[in-house]
Amino acid sequence: MSGTLTLVPTPIGNLSDISPRCRQALEEADFIAAEDTRVTLKLLNHLGIKKPLVSYYEHNKEFSGRKIVERILAGENCAQVSDAGSPAISDPGEDLVRLCAESGITVTAVPGPCAAITALSISGLPTGRFTFEGFLSTTKKTRAAHLKSLQEERRTMIFYEAPHKLCATLTDLEQAFGAQRRISLCRELTKLHEEVLRMTLREAVAYYAEQPPRGEFVLIVEGAPEAREEGVSMEAALARIAALTESGVSKKDAVRQVAQETGLPKNALYDAAVKGEA
């Protein structure tokens, strides 16, 4: 009889967030598959738990995943953890779950800490509908295509970002979504220096140009505004563009934003705005 795979979330900062069920799952496992065994060992030492650890992360997941599945099929129970938060969410655990499912292995999950949901809940932005986008690609072309595909996304968007990449990412978000799109920047969640900043994308770019980013970030970005009722006049739309540009928004961003708000064609709005300046 085969064993099971249990996904065990770990604290995203505060070790007190480990639940009794998570502790029990780790204690009952025959072995633990860890993203970074050194990080997991610290947690196990804190909990007073001794278990065999196997390395399972992005660059060894193909080989290690097969070995883990073999052990589970042989009857061992495996607990899988990431360095912080819920395994399989923006994490190679996704592939381990797939391998186990394909092999008919029972997969269970213990609920617990998740940075994306924690940040969303305190962001001050709409939480009813949202999309998790994880880390943006470091490849310029892929990143641009990803953001372009989200320009009309009406749901609140969730991104993860490292501090050394934050400034470039904020600039790319402003270019894709417009200067006035709202964002909540959540960093060091559950830790001593937890901070949530709520501002526009333009303000965020300016703020972190002066303030070096520190800590891991979850970015909660407002979705595209709902299109207004049809029949909005071109004159009213141009007045809105003029008001936005007077507040410091570039003409290109202002046109994009008003096109989203009114449903009027972006090219027609831009041509009319330029003609009105002539």
Tab-separated table of N, CA and C in Angstrom, residues 11-156:
chain	number	residue	atom	x	y	z
A	11	PRO	N	5.669	29.020	8.313
A	11	PRO	CA	5.535	30.456	8.584
A	11	PRO	C	6.231	31.314	7.532
A	12	ILE	N	5.604	32.454	7.212
A	12	ILE	CA	6.201	33.371	6.240
A	12	ILE	C	7.077	34.414	6.934
A	13	GLY	N	7.216	34.300	8.229
A	13	GLY	CA	8.062	35.233	8.974
A	13	GLY	C	8.038	34.977	10.459
A	14	ASN	N	6.847	34.817	11.000
A	14	ASN	CA	6.690	34.620	12.438
A	14	ASN	C	6.516	33.137	12.740
A	15	LEU	N	7.479	32.554	13.451
A	15	LEU	CA	7.440	31.112	13.725
A	15	LEU	C	6.234	30.700	14.560
A	16	SER	N	5.614	31.653	15.229
A	16	SER	CA	4.426	31.338	16.032
A	16	SER	C	3.232	30.968	15.167
A	17	ASP	N	3.330	31.210	13.861
A	17	ASP	CA	2.209	30.922	12.970
A	17	ASP	C	2.101	29.443	12.595
A	18	ILE	N	3.059	28.626	13.020
A	18	ILE	CA	2.960	27.193	12.743
A	18	ILE	C	1.782	26.644	13.552
A	19	SER	N	0.910	25.884	12.889
A	19	SER	CA	-0.292	25.402	13.571
A	19	SER	C	-0.056	24.012	14.153
A	20	PRO	N	-0.895	23.594	15.117
A	20	PRO	CA	-0.776	22.235	15.662
A	20	PRO	C	-0.898	21.164	14.581
A	21	ARG	N	-1.744	21.394	13.579
A	21	ARG	CA	-1.887	20.413	12.498
A	21	ARG	C	-0.621	20.325	11.660
A	22	CYS	N	0.015	21.474	11.416
A	22	CYS	CA	1.261	21.457	10.649
A	22	CYS	C	2.338	20.704	11.420
A	23	ARG	N	2.434	20.981	12.692
A	23	ARG	CA	3.402	20.286	13.536
A	23	ARG	C	3.139	18.774	13.514
A	24	GLN	N	1.870	18.389	13.632
A	24	GLN	CA	1.517	16.967	13.646
A	24	GLN	C	1.878	16.303	12.318
A	25	ALA	N	1.613	17.003	11.212
A	25	ALA	CA	1.919	16.435	9.897
A	25	ALA	C	3.416	16.199	9.738
A	26	LEU	N	4.225	17.120	10.246
A	26	LEU	CA	5.681	16.961	10.170
A	26	LEU	C	6.149	15.824	11.072
A	27	GLU	N	5.541	15.698	12.223
A	27	GLU	CA	5.922	14.643	13.166
A	27	GLU	C	5.556	13.257	12.637
A	28	GLU	N	4.439	13.158	11.917
A	28	GLU	CA	3.964	11.859	11.453
A	28	GLU	C	4.571	11.420	10.128
A	29	ALA	N	5.223	12.333	9.409
A	29	ALA	CA	5.818	11.988	8.115
A	29	ALA	C	7.030	11.073	8.312
A	30	ASP	N	7.264	10.191	7.356
A	30	ASP	CA	8.469	9.358	7.384
A	30	ASP	C	9.688	10.151	6.925
A	31	PHE	N	9.454	11.101	6.004
A	31	PHE	CA	10.530	11.998	5.575
A	31	PHE	C	9.910	13.286	5.056
A	32	ILE	N	10.752	14.326	4.945
A	32	ILE	CA	10.276	15.648	4.532
A	32	ILE	C	11.041	16.097	3.296
A	33	ALA	N	10.307	16.498	2.276
A	33	ALA	CA	10.900	17.065	1.063
A	33	ALA	C	10.928	18.581	1.231
A	34	ALA	N	12.135	19.170	1.199
A	34	ALA	CA	12.292	20.585	1.522
A	34	ALA	C	12.927	21.352	0.373
A	35	GLU	N	12.473	22.591	0.174
A	35	GLU	CA	13.056	23.459	-0.844
A	35	GLU	C	14.514	23.758	-0.513
A	36	ASP	N	14.774	24.118	0.727
A	36	ASP	CA	16.142	24.336	1.218
A	36	ASP	C	16.235	23.619	2.564
A	37	THR	N	16.975	22.529	2.606
A	37	THR	CA	17.026	21.708	3.821
A	37	THR	C	17.580	22.491	5.016
A	38	ARG	N	18.427	23.482	4.770
A	38	ARG	CA	18.993	24.271	5.866
A	38	ARG	C	17.912	25.118	6.533
A	39	VAL	N	17.043	25.702	5.706
A	39	VAL	CA	15.944	26.516	6.238
A	39	VAL	C	14.968	25.643	7.022
A	40	THR	N	14.633	24.481	6.446
A	40	THR	CA	13.680	23.584	7.107
A	40	THR	C	14.257	23.003	8.393
A	41	LEU	N	15.561	22.753	8.405
A	41	LEU	CA	16.195	22.213	9.607
A	41	LEU	C	16.060	23.182	10.783
A	42	LYS	N	16.179	24.486	10.497
A	42	LYS	CA	16.011	25.487	11.552
A	42	LYS	C	14.604	25.428	12.136
A	43	LEU	N	13.604	25.257	11.250
A	43	LEU	CA	12.218	25.163	11.720
A	43	LEU	C	12.014	23.903	12.548
A	44	LEU	N	12.549	22.784	12.070
A	44	LEU	CA	12.397	21.529	12.803
A	44	LEU	C	13.082	21.596	14.163
A	45	ASN	N	14.243	22.225	14.217
A	45	ASN	CA	14.937	22.380	15.497
A	45	ASN	C	14.109	23.231	16.459
A	46	HIS	N	13.472	24.271	15.924
A	46	HIS	CA	12.607	25.126	16.738
A	46	HIS	C	11.446	24.330	17.304
A	47	LEU	N	10.936	23.382	16.509
A	47	LEU	CA	9.793	22.578	16.928
A	47	LEU	C	10.203	21.338	17.721
A	48	GLY	N	11.494	21.055	17.755
A	48	GLY	CA	11.969	19.863	18.446
A	48	GLY	C	11.640	18.582	17.702
A	49	ILE	N	11.647	18.645	16.372
A	49	ILE	CA	11.307	17.489	15.526
A	49	ILE	C	12.552	17.024	14.781
A	50	LYS	N	12.776	15.715	14.750
A	50	LYS	CA	13.882	15.137	13.984
A	50	LYS	C	13.318	14.206	12.921
A	51	LYS	N	13.555	14.562	11.657
A	51	LYS	CA	13.077	13.753	10.533
A	51	LYS	C	14.104	13.786	9.405
A	52	PRO	N	14.182	12.717	8.622
A	52	PRO	CA	15.056	12.742	7.445
A	52	PRO	C	14.574	13.806	6.450
A	53	LEU	N	15.524	14.538	5.888
A	53	LEU	CA	15.199	15.574	4.913
A	53	LEU	C	15.758	15.198	3.545
A	54	VAL	N	14.985	15.465	2.501
A	54	VAL	CA	15.483	15.311	1.132
A	54	VAL	C	15.311	16.644	0.423
A	55	SER	N	16.253	16.969	-0.432
A	55	SER	CA	16.213	18.235	-1.158
A	55	SER	C	15.287	18.123	-2.360
A	56	TYR	N	14.380	19.087	-2.478
A	56	TYR	CA	13.503	19.142	-3.645
A	56	TYR	C	13.289	20.614	-3.990
A	57	TYR	N	13.911	21.067	-5.074
A	57	TYR	CA	13.776	22.468	-5.475
A	57	TYR	C	13.819	22.551	-6.996
A	58	GLU	N	13.755	23.761	-7.525
A	58	GLU	CA	13.560	23.976	-8.964
A	58	GLU	C	14.577	23.237	-9.824
A	59	HIS	N	15.849	23.231	-9.427
A	59	HIS	CA	16.894	22.698	-10.299
A	59	HIS	C	17.169	21.200	-10.120
A	60	ASN	N	16.498	20.551	-9.165
A	60	ASN	CA	16.670	19.096	-9.063
A	60	ASN	C	15.320	18.374	-9.039
A	61	LYS	N	14.247	19.123	-9.342
A	61	LYS	CA	12.900	18.587	-9.150
A	61	LYS	C	12.607	17.369	-10.021
A	62	GLU	N	13.211	17.287	-11.212
A	62	GLU	CA	12.919	16.146	-12.082
A	62	GLU	C	13.479	14.853	-11.475
A	63	PHE	N	14.756	14.873	-11.111
A	63	PHE	CA	15.388	13.682	-10.532
A	63	PHE	C	14.840	13.392	-9.136
A	64	SER	N	14.813	14.433	-8.282
A	64	SER	CA	14.380	14.244	-6.905
A	64	SER	C	12.901	13.864	-6.832
A	65	GLY	N	12.109	14.441	-7.720
A	65	GLY	CA	10.683	14.137	-7.725
A	65	GLY	C	10.408	12.667	-7.967
A	66	ARG	N	11.140	12.069	-8.905
A	66	ARG	CA	10.952	10.639	-9.196
A	66	ARG	C	11.322	9.786	-7.985
A	67	LYS	N	12.414	10.156	-7.311
A	67	LYS	CA	12.848	9.405	-6.133
A	67	LYS	C	11.818	9.497	-5.005
A	68	ILE	N	11.256	10.690	-4.833
A	68	ILE	CA	10.245	10.879	-3.790
A	68	ILE	C	9.010	10.035	-4.087
A	69	VAL	N	8.576	10.032	-5.335
A	69	VAL	CA	7.402	9.242	-5.730
A	69	VAL	C	7.659	7.752	-5.491
A	70	GLU	N	8.866	7.299	-5.808
A	70	GLU	CA	9.212	5.886	-5.586
A	70	GLU	C	9.094	5.524	-4.109
A	71	ARG	N	9.567	6.404	-3.244
A	71	ARG	CA	9.503	6.131	-1.815
A	71	ARG	C	8.059	6.121	-1.306
A	72	ILE	N	7.249	7.024	-1.820
A	72	ILE	CA	5.843	7.058	-1.395
A	72	ILE	C	5.115	5.810	-1.885
A	73	LEU	N	5.389	5.419	-3.124
A	73	LEU	CA	4.754	4.203	-3.660
A	73	LEU	C	5.175	2.965	-2.865
A	74	ALA	N	6.357	3.032	-2.267
A	74	ALA	CA	6.842	1.908	-1.455
A	74	ALA	C	6.235	1.908	-0.050
A	75	GLY	N	5.435	2.928	0.258
A	75	GLY	CA	4.721	2.933	1.534
A	75	GLY	C	5.084	4.034	2.501
A	76	GLU	N	6.043	4.881	2.152
A	76	GLU	CA	6.425	5.961	3.063
A	76	GLU	C	5.519	7.182	2.874
A	77	ASN	N	5.332	7.916	3.966
A	77	ASN	CA	4.564	9.158	3.928
A	77	ASN	C	5.523	10.345	3.872
A	78	CYS	N	5.246	11.254	2.943
A	78	CYS	CA	6.125	12.413	2.741
A	78	CYS	C	5.383	13.708	3.069
A	79	ALA	N	6.050	14.594	3.800
A	79	ALA	CA	5.555	15.958	4.000
A	79	ALA	C	6.406	16.872	3.127
A	80	GLN	N	5.755	17.709	2.348
A	80	GLN	CA	6.509	18.604	1.480
A	80	GLN	C	6.346	20.040	1.959
A	81	VAL	N	7.483	20.753	2.079
A	81	VAL	CA	7.458	22.143	2.549
A	81	VAL	C	8.275	23.014	1.601
A	82	SER	N	7.921	24.293	1.564
A	82	SER	CA	8.767	25.277	0.897
A	82	SER	C	9.485	26.062	1.991
A	83	ASP	N	10.300	27.023	1.600
A	83	ASP	CA	11.021	27.796	2.620
A	83	ASP	C	10.061	28.610	3.481
A	84	ALA	N	8.973	29.085	2.886
A	84	ALA	CA	7.986	29.882	3.615
A	84	ALA	C	6.678	29.869	2.842
A	85	GLY	N	5.572	29.735	3.579
A	85	GLY	CA	4.269	29.768	2.934
A	85	GLY	C	3.791	28.411	2.462
A	86	SER	N	2.838	28.436	1.550
A	86	SER	CA	2.171	27.213	1.096
A	86	SER	C	2.922	26.556	-0.064
A	87	PRO	N	3.293	25.292	0.067
A	87	PRO	CA	3.948	24.591	-1.038
A	87	PRO	C	3.043	24.544	-2.264
A	88	ALA	N	3.669	24.467	-3.436
A	88	ALA	CA	2.985	24.346	-4.727
A	88	ALA	C	2.389	25.656	-5.211
A	89	ILE	N	2.510	26.744	-4.447
A	89	ILE	CA	2.042	28.052	-4.896
A	89	ILE	C	3.269	28.864	-5.294
A	90	SER	N	3.453	29.085	-6.614
A	90	SER	CA	4.660	29.723	-7.128
A	90	SER	C	5.883	28.984	-6.599
A	91	ASP	N	5.854	27.659	-6.752
A	91	ASP	CA	6.812	26.790	-6.065
A	91	ASP	C	6.893	25.464	-6.831
A	92	PRO	N	8.065	24.821	-6.895
A	92	PRO	CA	8.186	23.554	-7.633
A	92	PRO	C	7.349	22.415	-7.066
A	93	GLY	N	6.799	22.606	-5.859
A	93	GLY	CA	5.901	21.592	-5.309
A	93	GLY	C	4.732	21.294	-6.237
A	94	GLU	N	4.403	22.245	-7.087
A	94	GLU	CA	3.355	22.049	-8.094
A	94	GLU	C	3.637	20.800	-8.941
A	95	ASP	N	4.903	20.624	-9.313
A	95	ASP	CA	5.274	19.484	-10.155
A	95	ASP	C	5.258	18.179	-9.373
A	96	LEU	N	5.615	18.240	-8.090
A	96	LEU	CA	5.584	17.035	-7.264
A	96	LEU	C	4.138	16.568	-7.077
A	97	VAL	N	3.225	17.498	-6.883
A	97	VAL	CA	1.807	17.147	-6.769
A	97	VAL	C	1.329	16.477	-8.048
A	98	ARG	N	1.745	17.017	-9.184
A	98	ARG	CA	1.341	16.431	-10.470
A	98	ARG	C	1.873	15.010	-10.616
A	99	LEU	N	3.144	14.803	-10.273
A	99	LEU	CA	3.733	13.467	-10.369
A	99	LEU	C	2.987	12.472	-9.482
A	100	CYS	N	2.669	12.896	-8.268
A	100	CYS	CA	1.950	12.007	-7.347
A	100	CYS	C	0.547	11.704	-7.859
A	101	ALA	N	-0.120	12.721	-8.376
A	101	ALA	CA	-1.478	12.515	-8.902
A	101	ALA	C	-1.453	11.534	-10.076
A	102	GLU	N	-0.446	11.661	-10.930
A	102	GLU	CA	-0.327	10.759	-12.079
A	102	GLU	C	-0.043	9.322	-11.649
A	103	SER	N	0.558	9.175	-10.464
A	103	SER	CA	0.888	7.838	-9.956
A	103	SER	C	-0.194	7.277	-9.040
A	104	GLY	N	-1.290	8.005	-8.900
A	104	GLY	CA	-2.385	7.527	-8.060
A	104	GLY	C	-2.142	7.684	-6.581
A	105	ILE	N	-1.197	8.532	-6.216
A	105	ILE	CA	-0.867	8.762	-4.805
A	105	ILE	C	-1.825	9.796	-4.215
A	106	THR	N	-2.288	9.549	-3.008
A	106	THR	CA	-3.162	10.498	-2.323
A	106	THR	C	-2.362	11.728	-1.911
A	107	VAL	N	-2.885	12.914	-2.272
A	107	VAL	CA	-2.245	14.174	-1.899
A	107	VAL	C	-3.199	14.952	-1.008
A	108	THR	N	-2.725	15.353	0.153
A	108	THR	CA	-3.528	16.169	1.057
A	108	THR	C	-2.767	17.453	1.379
A	109	ALA	N	-3.486	18.450	1.871
A	109	ALA	CA	-2.850	19.726	2.223
A	109	ALA	C	-3.384	20.229	3.553
A	110	VAL	N	-2.482	20.750	4.361
A	110	VAL	CA	-2.866	21.404	5.613
A	110	VAL	C	-2.966	22.897	5.319
A	111	PRO	N	-4.065	23.558	5.668
A	111	PRO	CA	-4.149	25.004	5.429
A	111	PRO	C	-3.213	25.763	6.344
A	112	GLY	N	-2.777	26.925	5.887
A	112	GLY	CA	-1.866	27.702	6.728
A	112	GLY	C	-1.354	28.942	6.043
A	113	PRO	N	-0.201	29.464	6.445
A	113	PRO	CA	0.301	30.748	5.961
A	113	PRO	C	0.475	30.801	4.442
A	114	CYS	N	0.079	31.938	3.865
A	114	CYS	CA	0.275	32.189	2.434
A	114	CYS	C	0.447	33.692	2.265
A	115	ALA	N	1.595	34.115	1.771
A	115	ALA	CA	1.898	35.543	1.660
A	115	ALA	C	0.911	36.268	0.757
A	116	ALA	N	0.490	35.623	-0.336
A	116	ALA	CA	-0.411	36.276	-1.285
A	116	ALA	C	-1.738	36.644	-0.633
A	117	ILE	N	-2.347	35.702	0.069
A	117	ILE	CA	-3.640	35.942	0.697
A	117	ILE	C	-3.507	36.907	1.870
A	118	THR	N	-2.436	36.777	2.639
A	118	THR	CA	-2.209	37.692	3.757
A	118	THR	C	-2.124	39.133	3.261
A	119	ALA	N	-1.341	39.355	2.190
A	119	ALA	CA	-1.180	40.705	1.639
A	119	ALA	C	-2.488	41.222	1.050
A	120	LEU	N	-3.191	40.372	0.310
A	120	LEU	CA	-4.455	40.789	-0.305
A	120	LEU	C	-5.446	41.257	0.756
A	121	SER	N	-5.508	40.534	1.857
A	121	SER	CA	-6.509	40.833	2.887
A	121	SER	C	-6.289	42.185	3.553
A	122	ILE	N	-5.053	42.683	3.574
A	122	ILE	CA	-4.776	43.961	4.228
A	122	ILE	C	-4.439	45.066	3.226
A	123	SER	N	-4.620	44.795	1.946
A	123	SER	CA	-4.206	45.738	0.901
A	123	SER	C	-5.098	46.968	0.808
A	124	GLY	N	-6.372	46.827	1.159
A	124	GLY	CA	-7.307	47.926	0.969
A	124	GLY	C	-7.879	47.975	-0.432
A	125	LEU	N	-7.497	47.015	-1.275
A	125	LEU	CA	-8.017	46.918	-2.641
A	125	LEU	C	-9.062	45.803	-2.698
A	126	PRO	N	-9.890	45.765	-3.753
A	126	PRO	CA	-10.960	44.757	-3.838
A	126	PRO	C	-10.429	43.327	-3.712
A	127	THR	N	-11.085	42.527	-2.893
A	127	THR	CA	-10.659	41.150	-2.652
A	127	THR	C	-11.626	40.109	-3.203
A	128	GLY	N	-12.770	40.556	-3.738
A	128	GLY	CA	-13.786	39.609	-4.195
A	128	GLY	C	-13.327	38.744	-5.353
A	129	ARG	N	-12.559	39.326	-6.264
A	129	ARG	CA	-12.023	38.591	-7.416
A	129	ARG	C	-10.573	39.020	-7.598
A	130	PHE	N	-9.679	38.060	-7.733
A	130	PHE	CA	-8.268	38.392	-7.879
A	130	PHE	C	-7.562	37.324	-8.701
A	131	THR	N	-6.378	37.687	-9.200
A	131	THR	CA	-5.559	36.746	-9.965
A	131	THR	C	-4.137	36.776	-9.421
A	132	PHE	N	-3.587	35.589	-9.168
A	132	PHE	CA	-2.224	35.475	-8.649
A	132	PHE	C	-1.267	35.299	-9.816
A	133	GLU	N	-0.331	36.224	-9.969
A	133	GLU	CA	0.604	36.210	-11.097
A	133	GLU	C	2.023	35.816	-10.701
A	134	GLY	N	2.300	35.671	-9.396
A	134	GLY	CA	3.612	35.206	-8.952
A	134	GLY	C	4.738	36.164	-9.318
A	135	PHE	N	5.917	35.606	-9.598
A	135	PHE	CA	7.070	36.404	-9.992
A	135	PHE	C	7.033	36.653	-11.500
A	136	LEU	N	7.280	37.883	-11.909
A	136	LEU	CA	7.397	38.191	-13.328
A	136	LEU	C	8.716	37.631	-13.862
A	137	SER	N	8.723	37.280	-15.130
A	137	SER	CA	9.928	36.747	-15.762
A	137	SER	C	11.041	37.796	-15.764
A	138	THR	N	12.275	37.333	-15.663
A	138	THR	CA	13.420	38.247	-15.766
A	138	THR	C	13.773	38.511	-17.227
A	139	THR	N	13.186	37.727	-18.134
A	139	THR	CA	13.403	37.945	-19.559
A	139	THR	C	12.527	39.097	-20.037
A	140	LYS	N	13.141	40.113	-20.608
A	140	LYS	CA	12.433	41.346	-20.953
A	140	LYS	C	11.239	41.099	-21.864
A	141	LYS	N	11.420	40.277	-22.879
A	141	LYS	CA	10.349	40.033	-23.851
A	141	LYS	C	9.185	39.297	-23.203
A	142	THR	N	9.496	38.262	-22.417
A	142	THR	CA	8.451	37.486	-21.753
A	142	THR	C	7.707	38.336	-20.736
A	143	ARG	N	8.441	39.155	-19.998
A	143	ARG	CA	7.833	40.038	-18.997
A	143	ARG	C	6.881	41.032	-19.669
A	144	ALA	N	7.332	41.619	-20.773
A	144	ALA	CA	6.499	42.599	-21.483
A	144	ALA	C	5.208	41.955	-21.988
A	145	ALA	N	5.332	40.735	-22.514
A	145	ALA	CA	4.155	40.032	-23.029
A	145	ALA	C	3.183	39.696	-21.893
A	146	HIS	N	3.731	39.302	-20.749
A	146	HIS	CA	2.909	38.974	-19.576
A	146	HIS	C	2.110	40.202	-19.135
A	147	LEU	N	2.789	41.331	-18.993
A	147	LEU	CA	2.111	42.539	-18.540
A	147	LEU	C	1.106	43.045	-19.575
A	148	LYS	N	1.437	42.924	-20.835
A	148	LYS	CA	0.502	43.348	-21.887
A	148	LYS	C	-0.785	42.544	-21.818
A	149	SER	N	-0.660	41.247	-21.516
A	149	SER	CA	-1.843	40.383	-21.435
A	149	SER	C	-2.750	40.761	-20.263
A	150	LEU	N	-2.208	41.538	-19.309
A	150	LEU	CA	-2.972	41.905	-18.116
A	150	LEU	C	-3.528	43.328	-18.164
A	151	GLN	N	-3.304	44.039	-19.261
A	151	GLN	CA	-3.701	45.443	-19.305
A	151	GLN	C	-5.208	45.652	-19.174
A	152	GLU	N	-5.992	44.687	-19.614
A	152	GLU	CA	-7.449	44.804	-19.491
A	152	GLU	C	-7.994	43.974	-18.331
A	153	GLU	N	-7.115	43.403	-17.514
A	153	GLU	CA	-7.543	42.561	-16.391
A	153	GLU	C	-8.264	43.405	-15.341
A	154	ARG	N	-9.504	43.059	-15.044
A	154	ARG	CA	-10.301	43.844	-14.101
A	154	ARG	C	-10.144	43.359	-12.657
A	155	ARG	N	-9.672	42.129	-12.490
A	155	ARG	CA	-9.491	41.609	-11.140
A	155	ARG	C	-8.234	42.200	-10.491
A	156	THR	N	-8.223	42.260	-9.178
A	156	THR	CA	-7.024	42.656	-8.446
A	156	THR	C	-5.907	41.657	-8.740
